[in-house]
Structures are given as structure tokens and as C-alpha cells.
Amino acid sequence: MSKHLIGVDLGGTNLRAAVIDRQHRVLTKFECPTLAIEGSQAVINRLIGGIEEAMRQAGLKQADIAAIGMGIPGPLNQKAGIVYSTPNMPGWENIPLAALVRERTHITAFIENDANCAGWGEFVTGAGVGVRHMMMVTLGTGIGGAIIIDGKLHTGRDGTAGELGHICIIDGGRPCGCGGRGCVEAYASATAVTARFKELLDQGWRSPLAVKRDFLTTQDIFSAASGGDPVALHIVEETGHFLGVMASSIAEFLNPDRCIVAGGMIQAGAILFDAMRQACLNRNVHPSRTMEIVPAALGGNAGLVGAADQARVRLEAGE
Ligand SMILES: [Zn+2]
């Protein structure tokens, strides 16, 4: 029997480690708060503890594990195994994470961007099964993405390809967290959706959600949109439109089979997806009009499964 793999998903809020078999099944999973405020050393200790706990629960030893794959939320160098920085976790500057984990666990370890891991997970066992070329857009506080071309994760020259959130959809448009303007993230991330909703309220649009103004979540807005609230409906449709404009641009130069949309916002359902599809259909060009747009299938496990399987890919490539 082939050895198992370990997938790690290091998030700003929670960290998770799982033992995953060669059929991409999650055998055991450990989860705990990241407590990022305690700094990188404490988080790395917790991460290694999580790996050991997931192995213990599965009754496995170091010799039973082929490799560890870790999804990290920030710019990094895959080949060198170094995390350059993480926007939401203090004390992570140039951390040689892969080497540190290898030293402590005596298991080969690899790192990859977390959105790439989630995209790869969907590709191998989720909504991307059956295609060779796909993109994934992950909608959260920001917007992440992954690009898979001809069955391979495309990471680019610096390992930072797939930052779909910073594709410009409106030149000189809304300010984005990256310092630029007009990025799709400034329009369609969860943060941007609630901000745009409040702006309409400030302009005098009337919605029953006005009473919750300062505590609004995207979930509130999606429920209200399904319930027929015209302000919420407008915002969700417009969000789908913005995402469609972005997806169509990518469709034109990559010609992917499928665009997968992930993240909590996919709960918005048909209103969001139909608007996104319509924006692509409005384009008079074949790749946009024929690309499938579908919701992600794996939920929170995509990153774990994808991190583990990317470790397999890199181990087999002789890294
Ligand atoms: Zn940006």
C-alpha cells in the first residue's frame, strides 16, 4: 500500500492538519486556533503538534507518511520552502518553514500558497474532476485564485501566479488593499460587498437591513437578496457581474474548460452565478461563452486535500 500524505492548512484564525490517503480521503483531522499573535515560533510548534496528533489518531508513524504539504496564506518560495511574509500573521518574515518541519518531523515537507492548494484539491477530487484546464476563484475577506493548465498547477516565475483578486476590472476604480485601484477584490470580496451595500444605504437606498448597518454580513445580504430586497439583489447581481468580467478576461487568454468559484459567498447561489455567467455570455467570444462556471464541491477540505496531493506531485517530481 502506498504511504499516506499529510495536508496542512495554516489559516490566520485556525490551523488544521490531516492524514490523507492516496484516494484523497481525509482519514483523521486535527484543528486548533492558530493564535497568530503569539508569533511564528509558537505557531510552528502548534502546527507540528497538529501533524503529530493527526498521525497519532490514525495510528501512523513517521515511516508511514510519504510527505507533508502545507498551504500558507502569503507570498512564498515553493522551491526553497521559504515563507516571505503573511499579511495576517505577525512575525513571519523569511521563515524556512519546509526545512523546519522536515527537521522536527523527519518527513519531507513542501509549502504552497493556500489558494493554489484549494484549487488543486478541487481539481483532483472536487468540482474540477474531468477537465484539464481550470481556474478557481476563492471569495473571502479577499479574493484568491488558482490556475491549472494542462493538468498542472501554474505558479509562474515567482510562485505567485493566480492572484486573481488583483486583476483590474475598472481602471482607476475603487481602492484595493494592495494599494492599487480597480482590482476585482475591491468590488467582489466579502469585505467589498458589505462596503458597497452600506454605500447604497448612505446614498438613500432603502432596505430593511439598514437597522443592522454596522453588523452586516454578506450572509445577511444574500438572504435578503433571495427574499427579494431590491438593494441586496442589486448588490449581489452587480457582484456576479464584476466576477464575470474578471472570469471572462481570464477565459480569453487561457481558454479553460471550467471556472470554479469557492468560499462562503457561493451560498449566494443562483443570483450570483447567473449574473456571473451572463457577464461571460455578454462577451462575443467563444472561450468566455463556453467556459463552465460552477461552485466548488469540497468546502473546507479542499485546501488540506490539495496541499497533501501537491506534496505527492513534488515528491514524484524528485524535489
Ligand atoms: Zn488589488
Coordinates of C-alpha atoms and ligand atoms in Angstrom, one line a residue:
M1 CA 0.0 0.0 0.0
S2 CA 1.2 3.5 -0.8
K3 CA 2.2 5.6 2.1
H4 CA -0.2 8.3 3.3
L5 CA 0.2 12.0 3.0
I6 CA -0.3 14.9 5.4
G7 CA -2.1 18.1 4.4
V8 CA -1.8 21.2 6.5
D9 CA -4.0 24.3 6.1
L10 CA -2.4 27.2 8.0
G11 CA -5.1 30.0 8.3
G12 CA -5.0 33.3 10.2
T13 CA -7.7 32.0 12.5
N14 CA -7.4 28.2 12.6
L15 CA -4.7 25.7 11.6
R16 CA -5.6 22.2 10.5
A17 CA -3.6 19.1 9.8
A18 CA -5.0 15.9 8.3
V19 CA -3.8 12.4 7.3
I20 CA -5.0 11.8 3.7
D21 CA -4.8 8.6 1.7
R22 CA -4.0 8.2 -2.0
Q23 CA -7.7 8.3 -2.9
H24 CA -7.8 11.8 -1.4
R25 CA -9.8 10.7 1.6
V26 CA -9.4 12.6 4.9
L27 CA -8.6 9.8 7.5
T28 CA -8.0 12.0 10.5
K29 CA -8.1 15.7 11.1
F30 CA -6.8 17.9 13.8
E31 CA -7.9 21.5 14.2
C32 CA -7.0 24.3 16.7
P33 CA -6.8 28.1 16.8
T34 CA -3.7 29.5 15.2
L35 CA -3.2 32.2 17.8
A36 CA -1.1 34.0 15.3
I37 CA -0.5 36.8 17.7
E38 CA 2.0 34.6 19.6
G39 CA 4.4 34.8 16.7
S40 CA 5.8 32.3 14.2
Q41 CA 7.7 30.1 16.6
A42 CA 4.6 29.3 18.7
V43 CA 2.5 28.8 15.6
I44 CA 5.1 26.4 14.1
N45 CA 5.2 24.4 17.4
R46 CA 1.4 24.2 17.3
L47 CA 1.5 23.2 13.6
I48 CA 3.9 20.3 14.3
G49 CA 1.9 19.3 17.3
G50 CA -1.2 19.1 15.0
I51 CA 0.7 17.0 12.5
E52 CA 1.7 14.6 15.2
E53 CA -1.8 14.5 16.7
A54 CA -3.4 13.7 13.3
M55 CA -0.8 10.9 12.8
R56 CA -1.4 9.5 16.3
Q57 CA -5.2 9.4 15.8
A58 CA -4.6 7.5 12.6
G59 CA -2.2 5.1 14.4
L60 CA 0.6 6.0 12.0
K61 CA 4.3 6.6 12.5
Q62 CA 6.8 8.8 10.6
A63 CA 7.7 5.8 8.3
D64 CA 4.0 5.5 7.2
I65 CA 4.0 9.1 5.7
A66 CA 5.3 9.9 2.3
A67 CA 5.3 13.7 2.6
I68 CA 3.7 16.8 4.2
G69 CA 2.2 19.5 2.1
M70 CA 1.3 22.8 3.7
G71 CA -1.0 25.6 2.4
I72 CA 0.2 29.0 3.6
P73 CA -1.6 32.3 3.3
G74 CA 1.0 34.6 1.9
P75 CA 3.8 35.1 -0.6
L76 CA 6.4 32.3 -0.5
N77 CA 9.1 30.5 -2.5
Q78 CA 7.9 26.9 -3.2
K79 CA 11.2 25.6 -4.3
A80 CA 13.2 27.0 -1.3
G81 CA 10.3 26.3 1.1
I82 CA 10.5 29.8 2.5
V83 CA 7.5 31.9 3.6
Y84 CA 8.3 35.5 2.8
S85 CA 5.5 37.0 4.8
T86 CA 1.9 36.5 5.8
P87 CA -0.4 39.6 5.8
N88 CA -2.5 38.4 8.7
M89 CA 0.1 36.8 11.0
P90 CA 2.9 38.8 12.7
G91 CA 6.5 37.5 12.8
W92 CA 6.6 35.6 9.6
E93 CA 9.4 37.1 7.6
N94 CA 11.5 34.7 5.6
I95 CA 10.7 31.6 7.6
P96 CA 12.3 28.4 6.1
L97 CA 9.1 26.5 7.1
A98 CA 9.6 23.4 4.9
A99 CA 13.1 22.8 6.4
L100 CA 11.9 23.5 10.0
V101 CA 9.0 21.0 9.7
R102 CA 11.3 18.4 8.0
E103 CA 13.9 18.7 10.8
R104 CA 11.3 18.2 13.5
T105 CA 9.2 15.5 11.9
H106 CA 11.8 13.7 9.8
I107 CA 9.3 13.8 7.0
T108 CA 9.8 15.5 3.6
A109 CA 7.8 18.7 3.6
F110 CA 6.6 21.2 1.0
I111 CA 4.8 24.6 1.1
E112 CA 2.4 26.1 -1.4
N113 CA 0.1 29.1 -1.5
D114 CA -3.2 28.2 0.2
A115 CA -5.5 29.2 -2.6
N116 CA -3.4 27.1 -5.0
C117 CA -3.8 24.1 -2.6
A118 CA -7.6 24.6 -2.6
G119 CA -7.7 24.8 -6.4
W120 CA -5.6 21.7 -6.7
G121 CA -7.9 19.9 -4.2
E122 CA -10.9 20.7 -6.4
F123 CA -9.0 19.7 -9.5
V124 CA -8.1 16.2 -8.3
T125 CA -11.2 15.3 -6.4
G126 CA -13.8 18.1 -6.5
A127 CA -15.6 20.3 -9.0
G128 CA -12.6 20.2 -11.4
V129 CA -12.7 16.4 -12.0
G130 CA -12.8 15.6 -15.7
V131 CA -11.1 18.7 -17.1
R132 CA -7.5 19.6 -18.0
H133 CA -7.7 23.4 -17.8
M134 CA -9.4 25.3 -15.0
M135 CA -9.3 28.4 -12.8
M136 CA -10.6 28.7 -9.3
V137 CA -11.7 32.0 -7.7
T138 CA -11.9 31.9 -3.9
L139 CA -14.1 34.6 -2.4
G140 CA -13.4 35.6 1.2
T141 CA -12.1 38.6 3.0
G142 CA -10.0 39.0 -0.1
I143 CA -10.1 37.1 -3.4
G144 CA -7.6 34.3 -4.1
G145 CA -7.2 32.1 -7.1
A146 CA -5.6 29.2 -8.7
I147 CA -4.8 28.3 -12.3
I148 CA -4.4 24.8 -13.6
I149 CA -3.2 24.4 -17.2
D150 CA -2.9 21.1 -18.9
G151 CA -3.3 19.2 -15.6
K152 CA -0.5 21.2 -13.8
L153 CA -0.7 23.9 -11.2
H154 CA 0.6 27.1 -12.8
T155 CA 2.7 29.0 -10.3
G156 CA 4.6 31.4 -12.5
R157 CA 8.1 32.8 -12.3
D158 CA 7.9 33.8 -8.6
G159 CA 5.3 31.3 -7.5
T160 CA 2.7 34.0 -7.2
A161 CA 0.6 33.3 -10.3
G162 CA -3.2 33.0 -9.7
E163 CA -3.6 36.2 -7.6
L164 CA -6.9 36.8 -9.4
G165 CA -8.1 39.3 -6.9
H166 CA -5.8 41.9 -8.2
I167 CA -6.9 41.7 -11.8
C168 CA -8.0 45.2 -12.7
I169 CA -11.6 45.4 -13.9
I170 CA -12.1 49.2 -13.7
D171 CA -9.1 51.4 -14.4
G172 CA -8.8 54.0 -11.6
G173 CA -11.7 52.3 -9.7
R174 CA -12.2 51.6 -6.1
P175 CA -9.1 51.5 -3.9
C176 CA -7.8 48.0 -3.1
G177 CA -5.9 46.6 -0.1
C178 CA -2.9 46.1 -2.4
G179 CA -2.5 49.9 -2.8
G180 CA -3.9 49.8 -6.4
R181 CA -7.2 50.7 -7.8
G182 CA -10.0 48.9 -9.6
C183 CA -9.0 45.4 -8.6
V184 CA -11.9 42.9 -8.6
E185 CA -11.1 42.3 -4.9
A186 CA -12.2 45.9 -4.2
Y187 CA -15.6 45.1 -5.7
A188 CA -16.4 41.4 -5.1
S189 CA -14.6 40.3 -1.9
A190 CA -16.9 39.8 1.2
T191 CA -15.5 43.0 2.7
A192 CA -16.2 44.9 -0.5
V193 CA -19.7 43.5 -0.8
T194 CA -20.8 44.8 2.6
A195 CA -19.0 48.1 2.0
R196 CA -20.8 48.6 -1.3
F197 CA -24.1 47.8 0.4
K198 CA -23.5 50.4 3.1
E199 CA -22.6 53.0 0.4
L200 CA -26.0 52.5 -1.2
L201 CA -27.7 52.9 2.1
D202 CA -25.7 56.1 2.6
Q203 CA -26.9 57.3 -0.8
G204 CA -30.5 56.9 0.4
W205 CA -31.4 53.4 -0.9
R206 CA -33.9 51.8 1.4
S207 CA -33.6 48.3 2.8
P208 CA -34.9 46.5 5.9
L209 CA -31.2 45.6 6.5
A210 CA -30.5 49.3 7.3
V211 CA -31.2 48.5 11.0
K212 CA -28.2 46.1 11.0
R213 CA -26.0 48.6 9.2
D214 CA -22.9 48.3 11.4
F215 CA -23.1 44.5 11.9
L216 CA -23.9 43.5 8.4
T217 CA -22.5 40.2 7.0
T218 CA -22.5 39.0 3.4
Q219 CA -24.8 36.2 4.6
D220 CA -27.4 38.8 5.6
I221 CA -27.1 40.4 2.2
F222 CA -27.5 37.1 0.3
S223 CA -30.5 36.1 2.4
A224 CA -32.1 39.4 1.8
A225 CA -31.4 39.2 -1.9
S226 CA -33.1 35.8 -2.1
G227 CA -36.0 37.3 -0.1
G228 CA -36.4 40.0 -2.8
D229 CA -34.8 43.0 -1.1
P230 CA -34.0 45.2 -4.2
V231 CA -30.9 46.8 -2.7
A232 CA -29.4 43.4 -1.7
L233 CA -30.5 41.9 -5.1
H234 CA -28.7 44.8 -6.9
I235 CA -25.5 44.3 -4.9
V236 CA -25.4 40.5 -5.4
E237 CA -26.1 40.8 -9.2
E238 CA -23.5 43.5 -9.6
T239 CA -21.0 41.3 -7.7
G240 CA -21.7 38.5 -10.0
H241 CA -21.3 40.8 -12.9
F242 CA -17.9 42.0 -11.7
L243 CA -16.7 38.5 -11.2
G244 CA -17.9 37.6 -14.6
V245 CA -15.9 40.4 -16.2
M246 CA -12.8 39.1 -14.4
A247 CA -13.5 35.5 -15.4
S248 CA -14.1 36.4 -19.0
S249 CA -10.8 38.2 -19.2
I250 CA -9.0 35.0 -18.0
A251 CA -11.1 32.8 -20.2
E252 CA -9.9 34.8 -23.2
F253 CA -6.2 34.2 -22.7
L254 CA -6.3 30.7 -21.0
N255 CA -9.3 29.1 -22.6
P256 CA -10.1 27.0 -19.5
D257 CA -12.8 24.4 -19.5
R258 CA -14.2 25.5 -16.2
C259 CA -14.2 28.3 -13.7
I260 CA -14.8 27.1 -10.1
V261 CA -16.0 29.6 -7.5
A262 CA -15.2 28.8 -3.9
G263 CA -15.7 30.5 -0.5
G264 CA -18.5 31.3 1.8
M265 CA -20.1 33.7 -0.7
I266 CA -21.1 30.8 -3.0
Q267 CA -24.1 30.4 -0.6
A268 CA -25.5 33.4 -2.6
G269 CA -26.3 30.7 -5.2
A270 CA -28.1 31.2 -8.4
I271 CA -28.4 35.0 -8.2
L272 CA -24.6 35.4 -8.1
F273 CA -23.8 32.6 -10.5
D274 CA -26.4 33.6 -13.1
A275 CA -25.1 37.2 -13.1
M276 CA -21.5 35.9 -13.5
R277 CA -22.5 33.6 -16.4
Q278 CA -24.4 36.4 -18.0
A279 CA -21.4 38.7 -17.9
C280 CA -19.4 36.0 -19.7
L281 CA -22.2 35.3 -22.2
N282 CA -22.4 39.0 -23.0
R283 CA -18.9 38.7 -24.4
N284 CA -19.0 37.9 -28.1
V285 CA -16.1 35.5 -27.9
H286 CA -16.0 31.7 -27.8
P287 CA -13.8 31.0 -24.7
S288 CA -16.0 33.2 -22.4
R289 CA -19.3 32.0 -23.8
T290 CA -18.4 28.3 -23.4
M291 CA -16.5 28.2 -20.1
E292 CA -18.5 26.4 -17.4
I293 CA -18.9 28.3 -14.1
V294 CA -19.6 26.1 -11.2
P295 CA -19.5 26.2 -7.4
A296 CA -16.7 24.4 -5.5
A297 CA -17.5 20.9 -4.2
L298 CA -15.1 20.2 -1.3
G299 CA -15.7 23.1 1.1
G300 CA -13.1 23.4 3.8
N301 CA -11.3 20.2 3.0
A302 CA -10.1 21.4 -0.4
G303 CA -7.0 23.1 1.0
L304 CA -6.0 20.1 3.0
V305 CA -6.5 17.6 0.2
G306 CA -4.8 19.8 -2.3
A307 CA -1.8 20.6 -0.1
A308 CA -1.3 16.8 0.5
D309 CA -1.6 15.9 -3.2
Q310 CA 0.7 18.8 -4.2
A311 CA 3.3 17.2 -1.9
R312 CA 2.8 13.9 -3.7
V313 CA 3.3 15.7 -7.1
R314 CA 6.5 17.4 -5.9
L315 CA 7.8 14.2 -4.3
E316 CA 7.3 12.3 -7.6
A317 CA 9.0 15.1 -9.5
G318 CA 12.1 14.4 -7.4
E319 CA 12.1 17.7 -5.3
Ligands
ZN1 ZN -5.5 44.9 -5.6

